[in-house]
Amino acid sequence: MSFKEKIINKSIPKHIAIIMDGNGRWAKKKGNKRIFGHKNGVQAVKDTVEAAGEIGVQYLTLYAFSTENWTRPKTEVDALMTLLVNAIKNEVDSLMKNNVRVKHIGNINSLPKKVAQKLNELINKTSSNTGLTLILAISYSSKWEITDAIKKISKQVKNNNIDVNDITDETISRNLATAEFPDPDLLIRTSGEYRLSNFLLWQIAYTEMYFTDTLWPDFRKENFYEAIYEFNKRNRRFGKTEDQI
Ligand code: FPP
């Protein structure tokens, strides 16, 4: 029985976030340059978006480029930016056909003009779609996002729009880049690394984690469904006792 068949009548996570890792190592194993791994990672993105749509996942967040990734060699950064622009161009029709709504989290001002422009066009074009919401984390990091939220809240305090004593965790959530999305139920990281790498640190307080040795370019629909199968075995208590659930 496939993992898809095993999960079909089970609870499907509303929001899944993925740290797509292992592109460089995948390419190296094949005696190729790192960018070859990134290029092949695009097929894994397509498979995952399709897989999520097929079973009714509502939100899928993909960590495509962190603020720390800017420190990689310029050739790799430039190649990744070109890859993103091309992927957007090539996938727009399929995203429309599949009713996918695209959103972005991250520092849009730090992106090359062309990338920001293509991304904004894609977001606008897909904004009325009602199926899967695909959230692309590009030039994103949690520390950037939380710092930004603190600046926004400080201004609101300074302008007397909020009293400092009224600040709650909800206030913080509302000022994050993810304000309009629910917190992830499941976080997947590929490539056998057990790190969070500055990704959604606030939002994953009660998220289930799933780590797999599969390198991102090898990640296919069945790998995605296997992660959901494992998710269904978890007992989520959100700090309560077993009896209270
Ligand atoms: C991490 O692997 C991967 C990235 C930094 C880039 C991910 C980008 C894509 C899959 C390309 C397209 C994305 C979209 C949304 C169309 P790594 O380079 O850190 O690999 P390593 O750990 O093996 O070196």
Tab-separated table of C-alpha atoms and ligand atoms in Angstrom:
chain	number	residue	atom	x	y	z
A	1	MET	CA	0.000	0.000	0.000
A	2	SER	CA	1.374	3.424	-0.881
A	3	PHE	CA	1.800	6.124	1.762
A	4	LYS	CA	-0.799	8.164	-0.113
A	5	GLU	CA	-3.374	5.384	0.343
A	6	LYS	CA	-2.378	5.024	3.997
A	7	ILE	CA	-3.040	8.691	4.812
A	8	ILE	CA	-6.010	9.426	2.611
A	9	ASN	CA	-8.651	9.078	5.335
A	10	LYS	CA	-6.425	10.375	8.130
A	11	SER	CA	-6.044	13.933	9.364
A	12	ILE	CA	-4.127	16.065	6.895
A	13	PRO	CA	-1.928	18.835	8.347
A	14	LYS	CA	-3.353	22.241	7.491
A	15	HIS	CA	0.093	23.845	7.153
A	16	ILE	CA	3.350	22.089	6.234
A	17	ALA	CA	6.704	23.904	6.184
A	18	ILE	CA	9.788	22.463	4.492
A	19	ILE	CA	13.512	23.150	4.809
A	20	MET	CA	14.664	21.953	1.381
A	21	ASP	CA	18.238	20.839	2.039
A	22	GLY	CA	20.901	18.746	0.322
A	23	ASN	CA	21.012	20.158	-3.219
A	24	GLY	CA	24.777	20.771	-3.089
A	25	ARG	CA	25.598	17.313	-1.718
A	26	TRP	CA	23.296	15.667	-4.274
A	27	ALA	CA	25.176	17.402	-7.105
A	28	LYS	CA	28.592	16.592	-5.598
A	29	LYS	CA	27.699	12.900	-5.348
A	30	LYS	CA	27.023	12.994	-9.069
A	31	GLY	CA	30.311	14.812	-9.760
A	32	ASN	CA	28.520	18.012	-10.696
A	33	LYS	CA	28.504	21.650	-9.594
A	34	ARG	CA	26.211	22.748	-6.748
A	35	ILE	CA	23.855	24.627	-9.078
A	36	PHE	CA	23.051	21.319	-10.812
A	37	GLY	CA	21.548	20.239	-7.493
A	38	HIS	CA	19.484	23.429	-7.215
A	39	LYS	CA	18.200	22.959	-10.777
A	40	ASN	CA	17.111	19.419	-9.974
A	41	GLY	CA	15.531	20.704	-6.758
A	42	VAL	CA	12.928	22.504	-8.854
A	43	GLN	CA	11.370	19.152	-9.869
A	44	ALA	CA	11.073	18.252	-6.173
A	45	VAL	CA	9.329	21.588	-5.568
A	46	LYS	CA	6.849	20.843	-8.365
A	47	ASP	CA	6.153	17.331	-7.067
A	48	THR	CA	5.657	18.615	-3.527
A	49	VAL	CA	3.302	21.432	-4.539
A	50	GLU	CA	1.244	18.963	-6.575
A	51	ALA	CA	1.276	16.369	-3.786
A	52	ALA	CA	0.107	18.957	-1.246
A	53	GLY	CA	-2.702	20.137	-3.538
A	54	GLU	CA	-3.884	16.581	-4.241
A	55	ILE	CA	-4.616	15.753	-0.601
A	56	GLY	CA	-5.929	19.150	0.477
A	57	VAL	CA	-3.052	20.688	2.445
A	58	GLN	CA	-4.055	24.352	2.794
A	59	TYR	CA	-0.667	26.027	3.351
A	60	LEU	CA	2.790	24.960	2.200
A	61	THR	CA	5.829	27.063	3.163
A	62	LEU	CA	9.109	26.399	1.339
A	63	TYR	CA	12.445	27.756	2.586
A	64	ALA	CA	14.007	28.664	-0.771
A	65	PHE	CA	16.652	31.218	0.295
A	66	SER	CA	17.678	32.393	3.760
A	67	THR	CA	19.157	35.777	4.664
A	68	GLU	CA	22.348	33.840	5.478
A	69	ASN	CA	22.430	32.394	1.940
A	70	TRP	CA	23.522	35.865	0.681
A	71	THR	CA	26.978	35.027	2.061
A	72	ARG	CA	27.428	32.133	-0.418
A	73	PRO	CA	29.755	32.670	-3.408
A	74	LYS	CA	28.336	35.287	-5.788
A	75	THR	CA	28.161	32.782	-8.656
A	76	GLU	CA	25.892	30.500	-6.617
A	77	VAL	CA	23.707	33.383	-5.389
A	78	ASP	CA	23.320	34.742	-8.936
A	79	ALA	CA	22.526	31.277	-10.288
A	80	LEU	CA	19.900	30.739	-7.566
A	81	MET	CA	18.267	34.103	-8.322
A	82	THR	CA	18.149	33.261	-12.055
A	83	LEU	CA	16.720	29.861	-11.209
A	84	LEU	CA	13.966	31.477	-9.142
A	85	VAL	CA	13.038	33.900	-11.940
A	86	ASN	CA	12.946	31.048	-14.483
A	87	ALA	CA	10.940	28.788	-12.181
A	88	ILE	CA	8.390	31.580	-11.697
A	89	LYS	CA	8.154	32.149	-15.467
A	90	ASN	CA	7.845	28.440	-16.262
A	91	GLU	CA	5.380	27.551	-13.515
A	92	VAL	CA	2.862	30.381	-13.636
A	93	ASP	CA	0.445	28.529	-15.964
A	94	SER	CA	0.577	25.335	-13.969
A	95	LEU	CA	0.062	27.248	-10.691
A	96	MET	CA	-2.996	28.965	-12.193
A	97	LYS	CA	-4.344	25.638	-13.521
A	98	ASN	CA	-3.902	24.074	-10.082
A	99	ASN	CA	-5.601	27.011	-8.336
A	100	VAL	CA	-2.474	27.756	-6.218
A	101	ARG	CA	-2.186	31.133	-4.484
A	102	VAL	CA	1.427	32.277	-4.051
A	103	LYS	CA	2.634	34.408	-1.139
A	104	HIS	CA	6.087	35.572	-0.062
A	105	ILE	CA	7.741	35.961	3.321
A	106	GLY	CA	11.134	37.618	3.616
A	107	ASN	CA	12.902	40.880	2.960
A	108	ILE	CA	11.608	41.834	-0.494
A	109	ASN	CA	13.831	44.956	-0.522
A	110	SER	CA	16.976	42.824	-0.410
A	111	LEU	CA	16.070	40.926	-3.594
A	112	PRO	CA	17.406	41.897	-7.038
A	113	LYS	CA	14.795	44.095	-8.794
A	114	LYS	CA	14.001	41.448	-11.413
A	115	VAL	CA	13.316	38.762	-8.786
A	116	ALA	CA	11.150	41.094	-6.689
A	117	GLN	CA	9.216	42.156	-9.787
A	118	LYS	CA	8.568	38.591	-11.036
A	119	LEU	CA	7.622	37.476	-7.548
A	120	ASN	CA	5.162	40.362	-7.127
A	121	GLU	CA	3.652	39.618	-10.551
A	122	LEU	CA	3.166	35.978	-9.571
A	123	ILE	CA	1.621	36.942	-6.229
A	124	ASN	CA	-0.807	39.363	-7.921
A	125	LYS	CA	-1.724	36.953	-10.710
A	126	THR	CA	-2.510	34.092	-8.324
A	127	SER	CA	-4.121	36.219	-5.600
A	128	SER	CA	-7.714	35.106	-6.353
A	129	ASN	CA	-6.914	31.396	-6.433
A	130	THR	CA	-8.641	29.434	-3.702
A	131	GLY	CA	-6.664	26.164	-3.485
A	132	LEU	CA	-3.288	25.620	-1.845
A	133	THR	CA	-1.497	28.701	-0.496
A	134	LEU	CA	2.176	28.347	-1.419
A	135	ILE	CA	4.356	30.567	0.785
A	136	LEU	CA	7.842	31.111	-0.611
A	137	ALA	CA	10.407	32.082	2.037
A	138	ILE	CA	13.004	33.989	0.026
A	139	SER	CA	15.594	36.169	1.740
A	140	TYR	CA	13.853	35.119	4.935
A	141	SER	CA	15.096	34.424	8.430
A	142	SER	CA	13.307	34.303	11.758
A	143	LYS	CA	15.720	36.735	13.396
A	144	TRP	CA	15.108	39.266	10.585
A	145	GLU	CA	11.340	38.754	10.912
A	146	ILE	CA	11.237	39.044	14.714
A	147	THR	CA	13.483	42.141	14.655
A	148	ASP	CA	11.148	43.680	12.081
A	149	ALA	CA	8.115	42.860	14.249
A	150	ILE	CA	9.758	44.498	17.284
A	151	LYS	CA	10.393	47.665	15.250
A	152	LYS	CA	6.736	47.753	14.113
A	153	ILE	CA	5.402	47.224	17.646
A	154	SER	CA	7.814	49.834	19.084
A	155	LYS	CA	6.484	52.407	16.615
A	156	GLN	CA	2.900	51.552	17.626
A	157	VAL	CA	3.854	52.065	21.285
A	158	LYS	CA	5.629	55.341	20.489
A	159	ASN	CA	2.571	56.618	18.583
A	160	ASN	CA	0.290	55.602	21.484
A	161	ASN	CA	-1.542	53.068	19.290
A	162	ILE	CA	-0.878	50.306	21.800
A	163	ASP	CA	-0.052	50.297	25.522
A	164	VAL	CA	3.089	48.387	26.397
A	165	ASN	CA	1.110	46.360	28.977
A	166	ASP	CA	-1.294	45.197	26.285
A	167	ILE	CA	1.424	43.461	24.259
A	168	THR	CA	0.723	39.717	24.139
A	169	ASP	CA	2.078	36.840	22.091
A	170	GLU	CA	-0.853	37.527	19.732
A	171	THR	CA	0.484	41.072	19.184
A	172	ILE	CA	3.795	39.578	18.122
A	173	SER	CA	2.191	36.982	15.816
A	174	ARG	CA	0.148	39.735	14.152
A	175	ASN	CA	3.310	41.700	13.355
A	176	LEU	CA	5.263	38.837	11.814
A	177	ALA	CA	5.503	38.238	8.054
A	178	THR	CA	3.310	35.161	8.616
A	179	ALA	CA	0.489	37.132	10.319
A	180	GLU	CA	-2.201	35.874	7.930
A	181	PHE	CA	-1.207	32.188	8.080
A	182	PRO	CA	-1.804	29.557	10.779
A	183	ASP	CA	1.299	28.098	12.461
A	184	PRO	CA	2.715	24.999	10.742
A	185	ASP	CA	1.488	21.622	11.998
A	186	LEU	CA	4.415	19.773	10.458
A	187	LEU	CA	7.986	20.814	9.645
A	188	ILE	CA	9.997	18.642	7.256
A	189	ARG	CA	13.768	18.908	6.803
A	190	THR	CA	15.555	16.847	4.182
A	191	SER	CA	19.201	15.699	3.910
A	192	GLY	CA	19.749	14.281	7.402
A	193	GLU	CA	20.521	17.595	9.102
A	194	TYR	CA	18.819	18.278	12.448
A	195	ARG	CA	18.760	22.078	12.557
A	196	LEU	CA	16.169	24.814	12.227
A	197	SER	CA	18.490	27.245	10.421
A	198	ASN	CA	16.672	30.414	11.479
A	199	PHE	CA	13.337	29.212	10.019
A	200	LEU	CA	9.938	30.085	11.566
A	201	LEU	CA	11.330	29.926	15.117
A	202	TRP	CA	8.313	31.676	16.666
A	203	GLN	CA	5.715	29.810	14.614
A	204	ILE	CA	6.952	26.257	15.289
A	205	ALA	CA	6.455	26.339	19.068
A	206	TYR	CA	4.088	23.325	18.799
A	207	THR	CA	4.932	22.025	15.346
A	208	GLU	CA	5.764	18.354	14.806
A	209	MET	CA	9.230	17.825	13.276
A	210	TYR	CA	10.088	15.250	10.649
A	211	PHE	CA	13.664	14.669	9.474
A	212	THR	CA	14.592	12.499	6.509
A	213	ASP	CA	17.947	11.526	4.985
A	214	THR	CA	16.552	11.995	1.462
A	215	LEU	CA	18.365	14.810	-0.331
A	216	TRP	CA	16.000	17.483	-1.633
A	217	PRO	CA	16.391	16.759	-5.397
A	218	ASP	CA	15.312	13.138	-4.694
A	219	PHE	CA	12.240	14.173	-2.678
A	220	ARG	CA	9.048	12.944	-4.393
A	221	LYS	CA	5.332	12.741	-3.621
A	222	GLU	CA	5.687	9.470	-1.697
A	223	ASN	CA	8.378	11.043	0.548
A	224	PHE	CA	5.949	13.864	1.293
A	225	TYR	CA	3.121	11.440	2.045
A	226	GLU	CA	5.448	9.360	4.249
A	227	ALA	CA	6.104	12.467	6.364
A	228	ILE	CA	2.344	12.925	6.797
A	229	TYR	CA	1.990	9.228	7.670
A	230	GLU	CA	4.558	9.719	10.459
A	231	PHE	CA	2.783	12.928	11.536
A	232	ASN	CA	-0.414	10.941	12.036
A	233	LYS	CA	1.326	8.712	14.594
A	234	ARG	CA	2.165	11.701	16.787
A	235	ASN	CA	0.163	12.563	19.843
A	236	ARG	CA	-0.174	16.347	19.900
A	237	ARG	CA	-0.904	17.613	23.374
A	238	PHE	CA	-0.007	21.321	23.180
A	239	GLY	CA	1.212	21.263	26.783
A	240	LYS	CA	-1.941	19.559	28.109
A	241	THR	CA	-2.194	16.082	29.649
A	242	GLU	CA	-3.255	13.001	27.677
A	243	ASP	CA	-6.647	12.995	29.513
A	244	GLN	CA	-7.411	16.572	28.539
A	245	ILE	CA	-7.115	15.921	24.805
B	1	FPP	C1	19.632	24.001	0.240
B	1	FPP	O1	20.559	23.067	-0.253
B	1	FPP	C2	18.831	24.589	-0.839
B	1	FPP	C3	18.783	25.907	-1.177
B	1	FPP	C4	19.567	26.943	-0.457
B	1	FPP	C5	17.997	26.394	-2.315
B	1	FPP	C6	16.669	25.764	-2.539
B	1	FPP	C7	16.206	26.179	-3.866
B	1	FPP	C8	15.564	25.400	-4.768
B	1	FPP	C9	15.150	24.010	-4.505
B	1	FPP	C10	15.334	25.982	-6.109
B	1	FPP	C11	14.015	26.443	-6.514
B	1	FPP	C12	13.022	26.880	-5.517
B	1	FPP	C13	11.771	27.258	-5.852
B	1	FPP	C14	10.846	27.690	-4.784
B	1	FPP	C15	11.290	27.253	-7.251
B	1	FPP	P1	22.117	23.341	-0.003
B	1	FPP	O2	22.630	24.162	-1.125
B	1	FPP	O3	22.307	23.937	1.350
B	1	FPP	O4	22.691	21.884	-0.063
B	1	FPP	P2	23.906	21.271	0.767
B	1	FPP	O5	23.515	21.359	2.219
B	1	FPP	O6	23.987	19.873	0.285
B	1	FPP	O7	25.108	22.098	0.450
